[in-house]
Short mmCIF file of C-alpha atoms in Angstrom, two decimals:
data_model
loop_
_atom_site.label_atom_id
_atom_site.label_comp_id
_atom_site.label_asym_id
_atom_site.label_seq_id
_atom_site.Cartn_x
_atom_site.Cartn_y
_atom_site.Cartn_z
CA UNK A 1 15.74 63.13 -25.68
CA UNK A 2 16.54 65.80 -28.27
CA UNK A 3 14.11 65.94 -31.16
CA UNK A 4 16.42 68.11 -33.29
CA UNK A 5 19.74 67.02 -34.76
CA UNK A 6 21.78 70.07 -35.74
CA UNK A 7 24.96 70.30 -37.80
CA UNK A 8 26.88 73.37 -39.00
CA UNK A 9 28.88 73.63 -42.21
CA UNK A 10 30.10 76.72 -44.10
CA UNK A 11 27.44 79.07 -42.75
CA UNK A 12 24.59 76.56 -43.14
CA UNK A 13 22.87 74.98 -40.14
CA UNK A 14 21.05 71.76 -41.00
CA UNK A 15 18.25 70.87 -38.59
CA UNK A 16 16.75 67.40 -38.80
CA UNK A 17 13.42 66.94 -37.00
CA UNK A 18 12.75 63.55 -35.40
CA UNK A 19 9.70 63.31 -33.12
CA UNK A 20 8.31 59.76 -33.40
CA UNK A 21 5.96 58.34 -34.29
CA UNK A 22 4.82 60.88 -36.92
CA UNK A 23 6.56 64.21 -36.22
CA UNK A 24 3.62 65.82 -34.45
CA UNK A 25 4.29 69.35 -33.17
CA UNK A 26 4.22 68.52 -29.47
CA UNK A 27 5.01 71.14 -26.83
CA UNK A 28 8.44 69.55 -26.27
CA UNK A 29 9.29 69.86 -29.97
CA UNK A 30 7.93 73.40 -30.11
CA UNK A 31 10.03 74.42 -27.11
CA UNK A 32 13.15 72.87 -28.60
CA UNK A 33 12.62 74.64 -31.93
CA UNK A 34 12.02 77.96 -30.15
CA UNK A 35 15.16 77.55 -28.05
CA UNK A 36 17.26 76.82 -31.13
CA UNK A 37 15.84 79.74 -33.16
CA UNK A 38 16.36 82.22 -30.31
CA UNK A 39 19.96 81.00 -29.91
CA UNK A 40 20.68 82.34 -33.41
CA UNK A 41 19.65 85.92 -32.67
CA UNK A 42 23.25 87.20 -32.40
CA UNK A 43 24.85 84.57 -34.65
CA UNK A 44 26.62 86.20 -37.60
CA UNK A 45 28.35 83.03 -38.79
CA UNK A 46 25.15 81.11 -39.59
CA UNK A 47 23.52 82.50 -42.75
CA UNK A 48 21.09 79.72 -43.65
CA UNK A 49 19.01 77.32 -41.52
CA UNK A 50 17.66 74.25 -43.32
CA UNK A 51 14.83 72.25 -41.72
CA UNK A 52 14.41 68.62 -42.79
CA UNK A 53 12.60 65.58 -41.41
CA UNK A 54 14.00 62.18 -40.51
CA UNK A 55 10.55 60.60 -41.01
CA UNK A 56 9.89 58.72 -44.26
CA UNK A 57 6.32 59.96 -44.66
CA UNK A 58 5.89 63.14 -42.61
CA UNK A 59 7.70 66.47 -42.65
CA UNK A 60 5.57 67.74 -39.77
CA UNK A 61 2.15 66.23 -39.21
CA UNK A 62 0.37 69.08 -37.38
CA UNK A 63 0.00 70.63 -33.93
CA UNK A 64 -0.53 68.02 -31.22
CA UNK A 65 -4.30 67.52 -31.02
CA UNK A 66 -3.96 66.85 -27.28
CA UNK A 67 -3.22 70.54 -26.64
CA UNK A 68 -6.19 71.84 -28.64
CA UNK A 69 -8.61 72.27 -25.77
CA UNK A 70 -9.88 74.78 -23.23
CA UNK A 71 -7.44 73.90 -20.47
CA UNK A 72 -4.87 76.41 -19.29
CA UNK A 73 -2.04 74.09 -20.34
CA UNK A 74 -3.54 73.44 -23.74
CA UNK A 75 -4.10 77.12 -24.43
CA UNK A 76 -0.55 77.95 -23.31
CA UNK A 77 0.89 75.27 -25.62
CA UNK A 78 -1.14 76.61 -28.54
CA UNK A 79 0.17 80.12 -27.86
CA UNK A 80 3.75 78.78 -27.76
CA UNK A 81 3.13 77.21 -31.16
CA UNK A 82 2.06 80.61 -32.45
CA UNK A 83 5.20 82.14 -30.93
CA UNK A 84 7.28 79.56 -32.81
CA UNK A 85 5.76 80.66 -36.13
CA UNK A 86 6.50 84.30 -35.26
CA UNK A 87 10.07 83.43 -34.20
CA UNK A 88 10.78 81.64 -37.50
CA UNK A 89 9.53 84.64 -39.46
CA UNK A 90 11.70 87.00 -37.38
CA UNK A 91 14.97 85.11 -37.92
CA UNK A 92 17.89 87.11 -39.32
CA UNK A 93 19.05 84.04 -41.21
CA UNK A 94 17.36 82.58 -44.27
CA UNK A 95 15.09 79.74 -43.11
CA UNK A 96 14.50 76.88 -45.53
CA UNK A 97 11.97 74.03 -45.34
CA UNK A 98 12.90 70.95 -47.38
CA UNK A 99 9.69 68.92 -47.54
CA UNK A 100 9.83 65.29 -48.63
CA UNK A 101 6.60 64.21 -46.93
CA UNK A 102 3.30 65.40 -45.50
CA UNK A 103 2.97 68.90 -44.02
CA UNK A 104 -0.57 69.58 -42.87
CA UNK A 105 -2.03 72.08 -40.41
CA UNK A 106 0.75 73.35 -38.17
CA UNK A 107 3.24 71.52 -40.36
CA UNK A 108 2.18 73.56 -43.39
CA UNK A 109 2.16 76.72 -41.29
CA UNK A 110 5.76 75.93 -40.27
CA UNK A 111 6.65 75.58 -43.97
CA UNK A 112 5.01 78.92 -44.86
CA UNK A 113 6.78 80.65 -41.95
CA UNK A 114 10.12 79.76 -43.55
CA UNK A 115 11.64 82.15 -46.07
CA UNK A 116 12.15 79.46 -48.70
CA UNK A 117 10.35 76.13 -49.07
CA UNK A 118 11.06 73.30 -51.48
CA UNK A 119 8.86 70.23 -51.93
CA UNK A 120 9.45 66.88 -53.64
CA UNK A 121 7.05 64.51 -55.37
CA UNK A 122 6.44 62.95 -51.94
CA UNK A 123 5.24 66.20 -50.36
CA UNK A 124 1.66 67.20 -49.50
CA UNK A 125 0.46 70.51 -48.08
CA UNK A 126 -2.90 71.32 -46.47
CA UNK A 127 -4.80 73.29 -43.85
CA UNK A 128 -7.54 70.82 -42.81
CA UNK A 129 -8.43 72.44 -39.46
CA UNK A 130 -12.07 73.03 -40.41
CA UNK A 131 -12.67 69.28 -40.08
CA UNK A 132 -11.84 69.42 -36.35
CA UNK A 133 -14.01 72.50 -35.77
CA UNK A 134 -11.21 75.08 -35.49
CA UNK A 135 -9.60 77.68 -37.72
CA UNK A 136 -5.91 77.67 -38.49
CA UNK A 137 -3.86 78.68 -35.43
CA UNK A 138 -0.42 79.45 -36.85
CA UNK A 139 -1.28 82.07 -39.48
CA UNK A 140 -2.33 79.48 -42.06
CA UNK A 141 -5.46 81.36 -43.14
CA UNK A 142 -3.55 84.64 -43.06
CA UNK A 143 -0.86 83.26 -45.35
CA UNK A 144 -3.36 81.58 -47.67
CA UNK A 145 -5.26 84.87 -47.98
CA UNK A 146 -2.09 86.79 -48.83
CA UNK A 147 -0.66 84.15 -51.16
CA UNK A 148 -3.71 82.62 -52.87
CA UNK A 149 -6.18 85.51 -52.91
CA UNK A 150 -9.72 85.48 -51.54
CA UNK A 151 -11.46 82.83 -53.62
CA UNK A 152 -8.68 80.24 -53.78
CA UNK A 153 -7.92 80.71 -50.06
CA UNK A 154 -11.58 80.23 -49.13
CA UNK A 155 -11.87 77.09 -51.19
CA UNK A 156 -8.64 75.61 -49.79
CA UNK A 157 -9.56 76.38 -46.18
CA UNK A 158 -13.17 75.19 -46.43
CA UNK A 159 -12.21 71.95 -48.18
CA UNK A 160 -8.97 71.33 -46.29
CA UNK A 161 -7.65 69.32 -49.24
CA UNK A 162 -4.04 68.32 -49.98
CA UNK A 163 -1.90 70.10 -52.54
CA UNK A 164 1.02 68.43 -54.31
CA UNK A 165 4.34 70.28 -54.43
CA UNK A 166 3.62 71.34 -58.03
CA UNK A 167 0.21 72.70 -57.02
CA UNK A 168 1.69 74.34 -53.93
CA UNK A 169 4.32 76.08 -56.06
CA UNK A 170 1.67 77.35 -58.46
CA UNK A 171 -0.33 78.71 -55.50
CA UNK A 172 2.77 80.28 -53.91
CA UNK A 173 2.46 78.07 -50.80
CA UNK A 174 6.05 76.92 -51.41
CA UNK A 175 8.90 78.46 -53.37
CA UNK A 176 9.55 75.62 -55.79
CA UNK A 177 8.94 71.96 -56.63
CA UNK A 178 12.23 70.06 -56.84
CA UNK A 179 12.35 66.33 -57.64
CA UNK A 180 13.86 64.34 -54.77
CA UNK A 181 16.65 63.00 -56.97
CA UNK A 182 17.76 66.57 -57.74
CA UNK A 183 17.24 68.12 -54.29
CA UNK A 184 20.76 67.75 -52.86
CA UNK A 185 22.40 69.28 -55.94
CA UNK A 186 19.81 72.05 -56.08
CA UNK A 187 20.28 72.95 -52.41
CA UNK A 188 24.07 72.87 -52.66
CA UNK A 189 23.99 75.35 -55.55
CA UNK A 190 21.25 77.64 -54.23
CA UNK A 191 22.18 77.74 -50.56
CA UNK A 192 25.89 77.74 -51.35
CA UNK A 193 25.46 81.17 -52.93
CA UNK A 194 23.31 82.57 -50.12
CA UNK A 195 25.65 81.24 -47.41
CA UNK A 196 28.49 83.38 -48.83
CA UNK A 197 26.56 86.57 -48.08
CA UNK A 198 26.69 88.49 -44.82
CA UNK A 199 23.76 88.22 -42.40
CA UNK A 200 23.20 91.95 -42.87
CA UNK A 201 22.61 91.36 -46.60
CA UNK A 202 19.87 88.87 -45.77
CA UNK A 203 18.36 91.18 -43.14
CA UNK A 204 18.41 94.09 -45.63
CA UNK A 205 16.38 92.30 -48.28
CA UNK A 206 14.01 90.73 -45.75
CA UNK A 207 13.37 94.24 -44.40
CA UNK A 208 12.74 95.76 -47.83
CA UNK A 209 10.46 92.93 -48.97
CA UNK A 210 8.42 92.77 -45.77
CA UNK A 211 7.95 96.54 -45.74
CA UNK A 212 7.03 96.62 -49.44
CA UNK A 213 4.36 93.93 -49.04
CA UNK A 214 2.67 96.09 -46.40
CA UNK A 215 3.22 99.48 -48.07
CA UNK A 216 4.73 100.02 -51.52
CA UNK A 217 5.77 103.62 -50.87
CA UNK A 218 7.35 102.80 -47.51
CA UNK A 219 9.23 99.96 -49.21
CA UNK A 220 10.51 102.32 -51.89
CA UNK A 221 11.73 104.81 -49.30
CA UNK A 222 13.44 102.09 -47.24
CA UNK A 223 15.12 100.64 -50.33
CA UNK A 224 16.54 104.06 -51.26
CA UNK A 225 17.91 104.56 -47.73
CA UNK A 226 19.68 101.21 -47.88
CA UNK A 227 20.97 102.01 -51.38
CA UNK A 228 22.43 105.39 -50.42
CA UNK A 229 24.01 104.00 -47.23
CA UNK A 230 25.58 101.04 -49.02
CA UNK A 231 26.85 103.24 -51.88
CA UNK A 232 29.07 105.09 -49.37
CA UNK A 233 30.76 101.94 -48.07
CA UNK A 234 34.41 101.23 -48.90
CA UNK A 235 33.43 97.63 -49.68
CA UNK A 236 31.04 98.81 -52.38
CA UNK A 237 33.65 101.05 -54.00
CA UNK A 238 36.27 98.31 -53.97
CA UNK A 239 33.89 95.89 -55.68
CA UNK A 240 32.86 98.44 -58.33
CA UNK A 241 36.50 99.30 -59.10
CA UNK A 242 37.40 95.63 -59.57
CA UNK A 243 34.21 94.92 -61.54
CA UNK A 244 35.01 97.69 -64.02
CA UNK A 245 38.62 96.49 -64.29
CA UNK A 246 37.50 93.01 -65.31
CA UNK A 247 35.08 94.06 -68.03
CA UNK A 248 32.11 95.62 -66.29
CA UNK A 249 30.20 98.01 -68.55
CA UNK A 250 31.83 96.46 -71.65
CA UNK A 251 30.73 93.82 -74.15
CA UNK A 252 31.88 91.09 -71.73
CA UNK A 253 28.84 91.81 -69.58
CA UNK A 254 26.46 90.56 -72.30
CA UNK A 255 27.55 86.93 -72.18
CA UNK A 256 29.85 86.54 -69.17
CA UNK A 257 28.68 88.68 -66.27
CA UNK A 258 29.17 85.72 -63.92
CA UNK A 259 32.78 85.50 -65.10
CA UNK A 260 33.27 89.17 -64.25
CA UNK A 261 31.85 88.54 -60.78
CA UNK A 262 34.20 85.55 -60.33
CA UNK A 263 37.24 87.58 -61.41
CA UNK A 264 36.16 90.46 -59.20
CA UNK A 265 35.82 88.19 -56.17
CA UNK A 266 39.19 86.59 -56.90
CA UNK A 267 40.93 89.96 -56.99
CA UNK A 268 39.28 91.18 -53.79
CA UNK A 269 40.26 87.98 -51.97
CA UNK A 270 43.98 88.51 -52.66
#
């Protein structure tokens, strides 16, 4: 039985996870997620992939404890879980976790692997692996170190305590806290804009950001290469011409730059 329900609409793929009883990351679920992600590798129509949960309480509980052992099968399943995290991070599309429940251990690592993550008042985030005698296995400690800094990461990993969505936002574990009542409207506005972009736009900024985090100078050089290449494109020149025609670089920009963009897009769509 499929554990993912997938719908497509205007460049956005919505993926609902349903793995009863509590959305544990079993090997079957991991394999299904990997298969879906890899199917998007040459997809230029899908710009955004949104992951949600059908469960009332859990987003994703954690990696199946039954595979955390010394057996060949258990080790292989754990490695596949790690591959899933890597595959999410390598997606060309923007990946989004919408968390309205608990995301601990592998569930929180799944959330941090996504490009954007939004949590409601019902969300909880944690890496409690120390209490079962293991470290994080899906880059949880790596991400905590990079996002929280040494002292906060150490405390979080050694305590294994839950963070609310507001705390997780402050610690950069998720992108933003959004109240559940406002989530649908927020997603429609935010993802509606991103879904109008080309996949290559998303890939470009992912590339620049990832490179810059590793090496500021390399990021600066890559950004300039992209800039000079894009400046030569006919599309760029057509947009600039229309933008100037509709009030770009005039007083209109001060209070109505979005209006100029709207008028520019309308002209180019004729």
